[in-house]
Structure formats: C-alpha cells, structure tokens
Coordinates of C-alpha atoms in Angstrom, one line a residue:
Chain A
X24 CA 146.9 100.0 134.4
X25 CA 143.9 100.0 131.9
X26 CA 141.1 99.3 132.9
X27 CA 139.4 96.3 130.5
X28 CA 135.5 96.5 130.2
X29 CA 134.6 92.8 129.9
X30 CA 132.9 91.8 126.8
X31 CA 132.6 94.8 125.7
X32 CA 133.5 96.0 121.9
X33 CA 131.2 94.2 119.8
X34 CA 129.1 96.5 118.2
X35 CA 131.7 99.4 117.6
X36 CA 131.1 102.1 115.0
X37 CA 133.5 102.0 111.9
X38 CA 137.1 103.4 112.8
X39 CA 137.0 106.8 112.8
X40 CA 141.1 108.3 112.7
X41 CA 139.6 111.6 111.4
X42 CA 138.2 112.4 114.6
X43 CA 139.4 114.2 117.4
X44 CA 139.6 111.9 120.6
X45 CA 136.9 110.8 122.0
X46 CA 134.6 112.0 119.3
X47 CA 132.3 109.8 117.2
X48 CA 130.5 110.3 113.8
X49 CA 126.7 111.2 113.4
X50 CA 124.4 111.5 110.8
X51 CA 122.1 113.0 112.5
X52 CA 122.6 117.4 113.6
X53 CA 121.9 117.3 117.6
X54 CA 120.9 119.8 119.5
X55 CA 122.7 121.3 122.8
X56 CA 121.4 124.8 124.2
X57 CA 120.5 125.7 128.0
X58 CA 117.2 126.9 127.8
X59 CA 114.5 127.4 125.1
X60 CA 114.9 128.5 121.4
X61 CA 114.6 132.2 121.0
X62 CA 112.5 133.5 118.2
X63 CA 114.1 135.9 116.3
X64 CA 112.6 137.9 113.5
X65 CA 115.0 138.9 111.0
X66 CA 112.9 142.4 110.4
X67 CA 114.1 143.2 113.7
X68 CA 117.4 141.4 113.8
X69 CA 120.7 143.2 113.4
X70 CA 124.3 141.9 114.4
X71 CA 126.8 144.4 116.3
X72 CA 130.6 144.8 117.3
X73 CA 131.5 147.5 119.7
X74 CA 135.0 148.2 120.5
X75 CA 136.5 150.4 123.8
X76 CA 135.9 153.1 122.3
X77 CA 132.1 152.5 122.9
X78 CA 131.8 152.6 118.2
X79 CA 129.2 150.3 117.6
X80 CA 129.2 148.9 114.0
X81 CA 126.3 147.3 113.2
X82 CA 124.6 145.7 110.3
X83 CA 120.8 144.9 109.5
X84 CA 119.7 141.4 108.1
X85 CA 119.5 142.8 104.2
X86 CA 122.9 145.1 104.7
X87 CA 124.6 141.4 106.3
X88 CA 123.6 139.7 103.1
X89 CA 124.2 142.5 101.2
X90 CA 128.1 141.2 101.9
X91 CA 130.0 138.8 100.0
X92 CA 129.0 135.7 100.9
X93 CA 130.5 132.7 101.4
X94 CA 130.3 128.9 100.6
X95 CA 131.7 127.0 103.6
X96 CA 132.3 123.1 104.1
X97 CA 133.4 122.4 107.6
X98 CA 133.8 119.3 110.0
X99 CA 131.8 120.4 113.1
X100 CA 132.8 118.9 116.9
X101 CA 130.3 118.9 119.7
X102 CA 131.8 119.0 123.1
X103 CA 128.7 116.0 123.6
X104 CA 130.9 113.6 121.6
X105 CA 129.0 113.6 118.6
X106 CA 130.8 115.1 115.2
X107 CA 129.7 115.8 111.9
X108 CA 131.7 115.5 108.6
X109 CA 131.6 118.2 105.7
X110 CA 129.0 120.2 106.8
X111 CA 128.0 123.3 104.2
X112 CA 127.0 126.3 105.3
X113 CA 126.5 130.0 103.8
X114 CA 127.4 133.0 105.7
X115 CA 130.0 136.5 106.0
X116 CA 133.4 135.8 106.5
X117 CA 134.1 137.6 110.1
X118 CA 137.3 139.2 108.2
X119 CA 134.5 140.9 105.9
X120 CA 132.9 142.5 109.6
X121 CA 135.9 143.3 110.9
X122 CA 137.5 145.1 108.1
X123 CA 136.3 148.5 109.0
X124 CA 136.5 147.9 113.1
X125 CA 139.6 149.4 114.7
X126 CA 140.2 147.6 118.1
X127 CA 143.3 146.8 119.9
X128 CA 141.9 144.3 122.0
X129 CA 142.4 141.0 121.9
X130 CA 139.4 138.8 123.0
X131 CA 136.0 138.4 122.2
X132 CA 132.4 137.7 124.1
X133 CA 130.0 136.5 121.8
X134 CA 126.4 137.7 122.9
X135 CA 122.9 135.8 121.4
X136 CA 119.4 136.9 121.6
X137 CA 118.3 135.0 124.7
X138 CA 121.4 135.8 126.8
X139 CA 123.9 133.5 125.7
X140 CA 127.4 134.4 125.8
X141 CA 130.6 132.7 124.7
X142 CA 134.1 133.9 124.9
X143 CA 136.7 133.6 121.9
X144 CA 140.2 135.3 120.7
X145 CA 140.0 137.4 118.3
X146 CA 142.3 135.8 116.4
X147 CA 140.4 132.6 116.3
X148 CA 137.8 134.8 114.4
X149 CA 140.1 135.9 111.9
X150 CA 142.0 134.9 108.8
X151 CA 139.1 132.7 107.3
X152 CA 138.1 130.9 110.2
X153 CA 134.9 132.2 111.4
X154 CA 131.6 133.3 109.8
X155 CA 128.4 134.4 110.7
X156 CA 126.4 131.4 109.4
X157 CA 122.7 131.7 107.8
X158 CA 122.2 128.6 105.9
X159 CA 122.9 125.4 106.9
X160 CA 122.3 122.4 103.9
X161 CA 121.0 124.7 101.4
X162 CA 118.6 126.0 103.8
X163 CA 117.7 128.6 106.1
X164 CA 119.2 127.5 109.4
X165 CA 116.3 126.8 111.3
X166 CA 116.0 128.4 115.1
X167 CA 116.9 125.1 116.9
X168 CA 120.4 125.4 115.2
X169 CA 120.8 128.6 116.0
X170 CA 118.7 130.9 112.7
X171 CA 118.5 133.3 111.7
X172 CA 122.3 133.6 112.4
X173 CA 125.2 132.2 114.2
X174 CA 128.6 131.9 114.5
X175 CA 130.4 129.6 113.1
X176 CA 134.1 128.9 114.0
X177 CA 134.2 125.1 113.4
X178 CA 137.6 124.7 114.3
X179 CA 136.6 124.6 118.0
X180 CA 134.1 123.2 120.0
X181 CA 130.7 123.7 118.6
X182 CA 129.4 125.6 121.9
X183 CA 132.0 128.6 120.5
X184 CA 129.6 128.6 117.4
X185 CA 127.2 131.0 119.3
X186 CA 123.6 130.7 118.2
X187 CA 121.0 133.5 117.6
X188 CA 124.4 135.4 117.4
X189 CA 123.5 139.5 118.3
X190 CA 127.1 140.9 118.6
X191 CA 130.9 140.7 119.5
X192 CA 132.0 142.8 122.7
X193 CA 136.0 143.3 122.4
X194 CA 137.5 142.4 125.8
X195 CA 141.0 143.4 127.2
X196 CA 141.0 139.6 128.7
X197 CA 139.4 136.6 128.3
X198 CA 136.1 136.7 130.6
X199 CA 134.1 133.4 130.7
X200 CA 131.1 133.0 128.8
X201 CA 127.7 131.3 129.5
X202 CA 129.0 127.9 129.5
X203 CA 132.4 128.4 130.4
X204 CA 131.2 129.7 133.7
X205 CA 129.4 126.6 133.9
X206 CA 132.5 123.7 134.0
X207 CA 133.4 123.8 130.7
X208 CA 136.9 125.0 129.0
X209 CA 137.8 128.6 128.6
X210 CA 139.6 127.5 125.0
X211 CA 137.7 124.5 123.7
X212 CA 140.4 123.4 121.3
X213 CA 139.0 119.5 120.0
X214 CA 141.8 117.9 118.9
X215 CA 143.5 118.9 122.5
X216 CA 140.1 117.2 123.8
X217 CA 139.3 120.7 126.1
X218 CA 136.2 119.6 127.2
X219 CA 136.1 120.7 130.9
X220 CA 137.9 123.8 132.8
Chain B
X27 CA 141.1 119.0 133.9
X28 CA 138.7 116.1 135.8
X29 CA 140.9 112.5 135.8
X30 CA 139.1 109.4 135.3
X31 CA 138.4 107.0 137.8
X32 CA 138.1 103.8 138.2
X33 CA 134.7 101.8 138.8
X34 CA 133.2 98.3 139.9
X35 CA 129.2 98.1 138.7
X36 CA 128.0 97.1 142.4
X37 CA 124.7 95.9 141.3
X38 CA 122.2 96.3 138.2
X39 CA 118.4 96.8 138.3
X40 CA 115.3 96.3 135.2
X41 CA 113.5 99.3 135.1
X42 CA 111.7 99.0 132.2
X43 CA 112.4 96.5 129.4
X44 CA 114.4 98.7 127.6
X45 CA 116.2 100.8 131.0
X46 CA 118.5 99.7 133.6
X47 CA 119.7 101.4 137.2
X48 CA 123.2 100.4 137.0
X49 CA 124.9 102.0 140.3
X50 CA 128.8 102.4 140.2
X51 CA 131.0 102.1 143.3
X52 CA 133.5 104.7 142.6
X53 CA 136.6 104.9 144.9
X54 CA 137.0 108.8 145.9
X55 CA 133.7 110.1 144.7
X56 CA 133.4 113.3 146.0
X57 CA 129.4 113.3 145.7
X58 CA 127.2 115.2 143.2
X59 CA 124.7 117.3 142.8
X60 CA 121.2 116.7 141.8
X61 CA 121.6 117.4 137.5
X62 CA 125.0 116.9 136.9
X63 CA 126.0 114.3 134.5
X64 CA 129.0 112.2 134.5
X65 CA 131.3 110.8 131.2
X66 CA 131.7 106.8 131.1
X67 CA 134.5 105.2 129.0
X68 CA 134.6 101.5 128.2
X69 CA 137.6 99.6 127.0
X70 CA 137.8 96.7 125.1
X71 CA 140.4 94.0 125.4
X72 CA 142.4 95.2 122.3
X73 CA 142.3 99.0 123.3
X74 CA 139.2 100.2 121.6
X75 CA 137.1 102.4 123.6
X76 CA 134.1 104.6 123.9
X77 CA 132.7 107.6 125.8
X78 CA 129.7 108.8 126.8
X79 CA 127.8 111.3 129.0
X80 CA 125.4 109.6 131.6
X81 CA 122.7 112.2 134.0
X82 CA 123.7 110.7 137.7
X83 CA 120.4 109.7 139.4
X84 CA 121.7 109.4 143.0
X85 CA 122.9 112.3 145.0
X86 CA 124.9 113.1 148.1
X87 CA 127.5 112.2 149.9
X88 CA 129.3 108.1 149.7
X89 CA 131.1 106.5 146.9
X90 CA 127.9 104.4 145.1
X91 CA 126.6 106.3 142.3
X92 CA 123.1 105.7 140.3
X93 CA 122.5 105.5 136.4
X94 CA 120.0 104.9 134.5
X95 CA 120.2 103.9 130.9
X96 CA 117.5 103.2 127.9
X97 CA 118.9 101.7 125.2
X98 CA 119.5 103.2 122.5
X99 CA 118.7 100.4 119.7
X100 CA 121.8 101.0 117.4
X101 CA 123.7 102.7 119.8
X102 CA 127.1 100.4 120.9
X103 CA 127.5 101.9 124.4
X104 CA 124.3 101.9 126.0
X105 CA 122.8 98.2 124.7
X106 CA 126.1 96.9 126.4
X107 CA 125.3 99.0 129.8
X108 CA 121.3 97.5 129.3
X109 CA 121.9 94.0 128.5
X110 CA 125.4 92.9 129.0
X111 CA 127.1 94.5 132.1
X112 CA 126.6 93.1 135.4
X113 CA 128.4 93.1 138.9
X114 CA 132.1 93.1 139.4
X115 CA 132.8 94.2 136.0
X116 CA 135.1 97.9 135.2
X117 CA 134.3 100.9 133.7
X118 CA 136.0 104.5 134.2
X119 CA 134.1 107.4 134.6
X120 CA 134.8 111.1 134.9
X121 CA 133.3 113.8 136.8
X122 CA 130.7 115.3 138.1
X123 CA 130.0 117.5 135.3
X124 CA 127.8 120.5 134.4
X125 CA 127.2 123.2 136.4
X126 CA 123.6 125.2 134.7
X127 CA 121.1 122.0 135.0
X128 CA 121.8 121.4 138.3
X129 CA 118.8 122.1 141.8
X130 CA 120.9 122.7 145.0
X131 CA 119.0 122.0 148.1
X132 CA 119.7 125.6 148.9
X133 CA 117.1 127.0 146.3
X134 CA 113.8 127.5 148.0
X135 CA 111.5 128.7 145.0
X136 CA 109.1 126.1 143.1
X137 CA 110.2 124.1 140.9
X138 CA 108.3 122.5 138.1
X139 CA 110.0 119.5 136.4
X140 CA 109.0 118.4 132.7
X141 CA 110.2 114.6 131.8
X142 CA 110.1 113.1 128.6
X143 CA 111.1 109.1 128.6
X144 CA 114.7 108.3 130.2
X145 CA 114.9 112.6 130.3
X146 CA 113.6 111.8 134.0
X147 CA 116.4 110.5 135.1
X148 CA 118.0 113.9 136.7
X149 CA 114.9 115.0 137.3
X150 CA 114.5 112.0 139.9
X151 CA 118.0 112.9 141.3
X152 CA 116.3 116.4 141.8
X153 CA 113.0 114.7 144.0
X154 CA 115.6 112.7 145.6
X155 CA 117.8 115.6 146.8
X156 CA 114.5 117.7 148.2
X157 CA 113.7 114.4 149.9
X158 CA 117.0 114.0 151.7
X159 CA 117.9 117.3 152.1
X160 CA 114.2 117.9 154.1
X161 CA 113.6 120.9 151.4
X162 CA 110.2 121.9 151.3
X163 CA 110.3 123.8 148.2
X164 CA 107.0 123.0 146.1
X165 CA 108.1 120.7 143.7
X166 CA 105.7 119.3 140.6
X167 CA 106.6 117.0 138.0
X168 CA 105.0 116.6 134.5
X169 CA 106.5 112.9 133.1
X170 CA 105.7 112.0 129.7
X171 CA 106.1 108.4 128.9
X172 CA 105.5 106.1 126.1
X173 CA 103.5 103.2 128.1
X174 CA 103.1 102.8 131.8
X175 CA 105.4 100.1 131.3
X176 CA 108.0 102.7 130.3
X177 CA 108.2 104.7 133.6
X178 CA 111.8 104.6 135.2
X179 CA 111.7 104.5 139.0
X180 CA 107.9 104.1 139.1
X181 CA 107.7 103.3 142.8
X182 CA 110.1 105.8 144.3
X183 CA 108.1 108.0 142.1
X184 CA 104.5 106.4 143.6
X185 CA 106.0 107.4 147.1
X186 CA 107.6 110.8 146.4
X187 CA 105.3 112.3 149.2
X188 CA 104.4 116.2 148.5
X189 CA 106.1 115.8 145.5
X190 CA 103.2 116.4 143.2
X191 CA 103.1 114.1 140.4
X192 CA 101.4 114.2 136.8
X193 CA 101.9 111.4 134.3
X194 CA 101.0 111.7 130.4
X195 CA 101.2 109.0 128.0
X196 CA 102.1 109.4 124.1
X197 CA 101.2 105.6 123.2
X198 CA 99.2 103.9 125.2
X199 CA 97.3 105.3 128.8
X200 CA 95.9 103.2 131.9
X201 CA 92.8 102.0 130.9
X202 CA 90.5 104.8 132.7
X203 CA 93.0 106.8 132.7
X204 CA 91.1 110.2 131.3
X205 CA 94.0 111.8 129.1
X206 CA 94.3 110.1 125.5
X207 CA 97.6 109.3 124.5
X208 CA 99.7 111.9 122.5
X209 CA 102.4 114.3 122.7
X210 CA 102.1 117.1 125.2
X211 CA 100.8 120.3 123.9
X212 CA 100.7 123.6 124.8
X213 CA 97.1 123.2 126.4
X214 CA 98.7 120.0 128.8
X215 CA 101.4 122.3 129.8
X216 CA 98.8 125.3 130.9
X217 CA 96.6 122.6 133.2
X218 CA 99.5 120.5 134.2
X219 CA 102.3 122.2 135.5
X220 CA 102.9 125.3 137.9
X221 CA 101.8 128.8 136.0
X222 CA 104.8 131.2 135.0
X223 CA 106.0 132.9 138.6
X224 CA 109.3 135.5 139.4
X225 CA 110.8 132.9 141.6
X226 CA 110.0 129.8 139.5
X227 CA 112.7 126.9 138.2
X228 CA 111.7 124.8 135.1
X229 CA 113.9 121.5 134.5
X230 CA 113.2 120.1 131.2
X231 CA 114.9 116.8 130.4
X232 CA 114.3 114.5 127.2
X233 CA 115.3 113.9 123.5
X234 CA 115.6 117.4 121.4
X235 CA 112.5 117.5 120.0
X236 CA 110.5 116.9 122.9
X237 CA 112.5 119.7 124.8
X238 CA 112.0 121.8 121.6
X239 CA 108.1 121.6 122.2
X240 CA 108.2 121.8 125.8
X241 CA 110.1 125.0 126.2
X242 CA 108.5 126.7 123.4
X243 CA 105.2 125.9 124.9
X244 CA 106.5 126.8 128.4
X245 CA 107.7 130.1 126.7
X246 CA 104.1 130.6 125.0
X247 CA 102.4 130.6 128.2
X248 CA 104.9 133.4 129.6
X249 CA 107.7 132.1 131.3
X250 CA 110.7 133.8 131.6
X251 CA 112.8 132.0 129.2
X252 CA 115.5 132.3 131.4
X253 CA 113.9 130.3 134.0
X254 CA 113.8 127.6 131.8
X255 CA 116.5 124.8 131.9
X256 CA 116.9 122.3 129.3
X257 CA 118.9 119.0 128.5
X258 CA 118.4 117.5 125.3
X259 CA 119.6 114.4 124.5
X260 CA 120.3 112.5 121.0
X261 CA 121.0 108.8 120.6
X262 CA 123.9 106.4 120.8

C-alpha cells in the first residue's frame, strides 16, 4: 500500500528517465569526504600497485603523465542522490597501469593519501572502465575533488572513485573499505540502487 | 538492505524563518545514534516521488524521531517539509544511516563541535545524547550562523549546561556583541575551540565550503586530520 504524501509534487525537477533510481540531476559538483582535504604535492606524489608477490610498480607524477592520456566524458552517480551528466575528465586508462602488473588476484583496495580506502574488483577496473583522473573541466582537479589524482570508475557509485588516490593493493577477497565499513554497500552498483550494506 | 517505513509527522515546530523541527512518529524505530542521518521519500498522488538524506536531531530509545530542515530556496523537497507539511500527514523514511559521523555515549575524550547554519543539526543530537546519557565528556561547540535569528534550537542550546557554547555570526552580530560579522577564520578557530589533543573528536557539520575552511584551518593548527569528522552538505 503506497504511501501518498499529501500535497506534495508541485515543484518537481524535470523528468529525469536517464537516471538511476532515486537519483536527481545537479548542476552543481558536491562534495562528500569524511574528514578534511589532504594536501598533496605532486613533487612528492607517486601512485603504486603491489601484487602478492610484494612487486611494487610505481609511477611518479611526470612518468603518470608521461602515459597516454585519455579524454573521458562520463555520467557520475553520488550515493547522496545527486548525479551529474557528461562530465569530462583527463587521466590514464587503468588498462595502461596494469599492463605490465602480473597478479592473479581478483580484488582491489584502493588506498588515498589521508587514509581513505575503497574496495573494488579488479575487473570493474579493467577493459576501459576506470582511470586515474587529473583534470576535471579542462582543469586541474582541485583538492576538494579529490587532485592531484583520483580514480575514476564512474560506472559505480562515486565513493568507488577514490580521491587523493596513492595505490591499488590486490586482495585475494573482497575486504571493506573506509566507507563500506561504515553502512554502505560492499558493490555500489547505481542502477541496482546499492546504497546501503 | 534497510526497508522503508512508514511515518505520520506527529507535530511541526518554527525554528527560524527559514527551518522547521518536524518530528516523525515511526512505527518500529529501533532508535539512533547521535550523527546518523536518515533517507525521506515523498510520494505524490500520481506516483512521482523524491528522496532525500535528513541528519536525525533526536536520539535514544521510542518511536518519535526529530528533524530539522532549512529550506533550500529552489530545492522541491525541503520547501514542502518547511512550509507545507503538517500533522497527520505520510512520509516513508529509511534507516538509521551512517556509521563514521556518529558520538556514542561510550566515548569519553573531548569533543569539540564546529556548526555552520542548519550543519548543527547533528551536532545538537550529539549535546543531547551527552545530556541524557549523564556523559561528562568535555564537550565545546563553535556555531556559526548567519543572524541570531538564524540559530536552530536556540533555547535548548541557551540551557545545554557544561556544554560550553561559542556563537559567531557571518551577517549580522548582537548589538554589543564584540566579534564582527564574517566567516570563521583560522585565528576564530585557534581562540574558540579546544586546541589539537591525542584523545580529541572534532564534528564538523555545514555546507561544503564552510567545512572546506573549517577543517583546513583545524588541520593548520595541528590536528590530527584523522580526528577530524566532516559532513558537508549541498542543496535541494
């Protein structure tokens, strides 16, 4: 039985079918993040994946954009209801990274300078859906987005887009992140709406 | 995954011209705890309808639950919550939610609490949770507002007891009152609230950019930014 909020309706937002459910459009780029914005220098800033093995690969800021780089127009969903249409960023293709890493594991955790973590498939980083992201609107992303770098995997909710991105750790299983720990979903698929664990 | 429930508005309060307490009577609430935020969905008579994320300002046990709004001027969900709902009426809700911005009675250390505009609003869940619970963790608040006139709960926050209690102004101050008004800076945040400590909490609640300055300035001063908890909020 529905429950009918009474008189309520009138000053609805356009229709918006492209959306996942319970999603609605902004203009406007909100933030979410747990604590403050970390500063990060990109002198000092390197990105790293380490496999079992314990092999680190690791790239420096100029050997990152050194890369081919890639022009990338995405719709971006924020597990806070708000999404964004056609967003264009510039960044490395996570296929480019993991060409020369070996790993027969199959999941991900995502660590950021300032402690943030985020767990991920690996396949949901491959095959031209994930990048590590450094310009956001023919810009430098700026640090309350998540610059110098972050991820960007668009196809799921945005939390999965870990900002001030330092590395991938390859897991045997899927261990909880930062925020998955925290009462949200282990997956974070949009258009399945998985919001909460 | 949480279901929704079901929920009667039991009675609506002004708190400010723009903010209302609306409190919920929610049939197998399971209680909350002070931080956590809860999802609200309104339907409309043909089947359109609209979600979003409220901060709870009541805590504890019982099946009445606490908002407060400010209205977002173009927003289409919270003018209706401001202006339009009243008693009797349905809504569904969802939760409680969020796990990270959340004080547990439990937690002994200071805390220091940083407000900006409707951001108090789990912060006052927070004071009301020490208060109940008969914590006697040192507890400060820093509350930025626009105007006097735009200070939710203003006289729970006038009796909060050893709560201590700073206000700061951005548009217009008491008259006498010493501070001029503007946004707080780095220098407000060194004289107002509790210096950086091993076994100090910092709540920060309020739109993005005030958090932005807040915690940077918090950060500046040399707390551990991992003390440091943050909700931002947007509009709509």
């Amino acid at each position: 039985m529905a429950v009918i909020s009474r008189g309520f309706g009138g000053r609805r937002r356009r229709a918006e079918e492209d959306l996942p459910p319970g999603q609605y459009l902004t203009e406007d780029f909100p933030v979410l993040s747990a604590g403050p914005t970390p500063v990060v220098d990109t002198a000092e800033w390197e990105f790293v994946i380490q496999t079992e093995t314990g092999a680190r690969h690791r790239w420096s800021w100029d050997e990152l954009q050194a890369l081919p780089i890639e022009e990338i127009t995405k719709d971006i969903h924020c597990v806070t209801r708000w999404s964004k249409l056609e967003t264009t960023w510039r960044g490395v293709s996570l296929d480019t990274l993991f060409e020369q890493v070996e790993t027969a594991y199959d999941y991900v955790l995502a660590h950021s300078y300032g402690g943030y973590t985020t767990n991920l498939p690996l396949e949901d980083l491959l095959d031209g859906k994930a990048w590590i992201a450094f310009e956001y609107d023919d810009s430098p992303l700026a640090p309350e987005h998540g610059g110098p770098a972050r991820l960007l995997v668009p196809h799921l909710y945005f939390w999965k887009s870990a900002k001030w991105v330092h590395g991938l750790v390859m897991q045997t299983d899927d261990e909880p992140g930062f925020w998955e720990q925290n009462g949200y979903h282990l997956y974070g698929d949009p258009w399945l709406e998985q919001r909460y664990s | 995954m949480t279901t929704w429930r079901a929920a009667t508005v039991a009675s609506t309060a002004r708190l400010t011209s723009t903010a209302r307490s609306i409190v919920l009577d929610v049939p197998g609430w399971q209680g909350n705890l002070a931080g956590q935020h809860l999802d609200l969905r309104l339907t409309a008579e043909d089947g359109y309808q609209a979600v979003r994320s409220y901060s709870i300002a009541s805590v504890g046990p019982g099946q009445l639950v606490e908002l407060g709004v400010d209205k977002v001027v173009d927003g289409e969900v919270s003018p209706y919550l401001v202006d339009e709902v009243r008693a009797g009426d349905q809504l569904e809700i969802r939760g409680p939610l969020g796990g990270w911005f959340v004080w547990r009675p439990a937690d002994v250390g200071p805390v220091q609490l940083v407000a900006g505009g409707s951001g108090i609003v789990p912060l006052a869940a927070m004071i009301r949770a020490r208060r109940t619970s008969s914590s006697v963790a040192p507890f400060r608040l820093l509350y930025s507002a626009r105007t006097p006139d735009d200070v939710l709960f203003a006289p729970e926050l006038d009796n909060a007891g050893d709560v201590e209690i700073t206000f700061a102004y951005t548009r217009r101050a008491p008259d006498g009152f010493a501070r001029k008004p503007k946004r707080l800076d780095r220098t407000d945040l060194a004289e107002l609230t509790l210096p950086p400590a091993d076994d100090l909490t910092v709540f920060v609640c309020g739109p993005t950019g005030f958090v932005e300055a807040v915690a940077d300035g918090l950060v500046s001063l040399g707390h551990d930014p991992a003390r440091v908890k943050t909700e931002r909020f947007g509009g709509a």
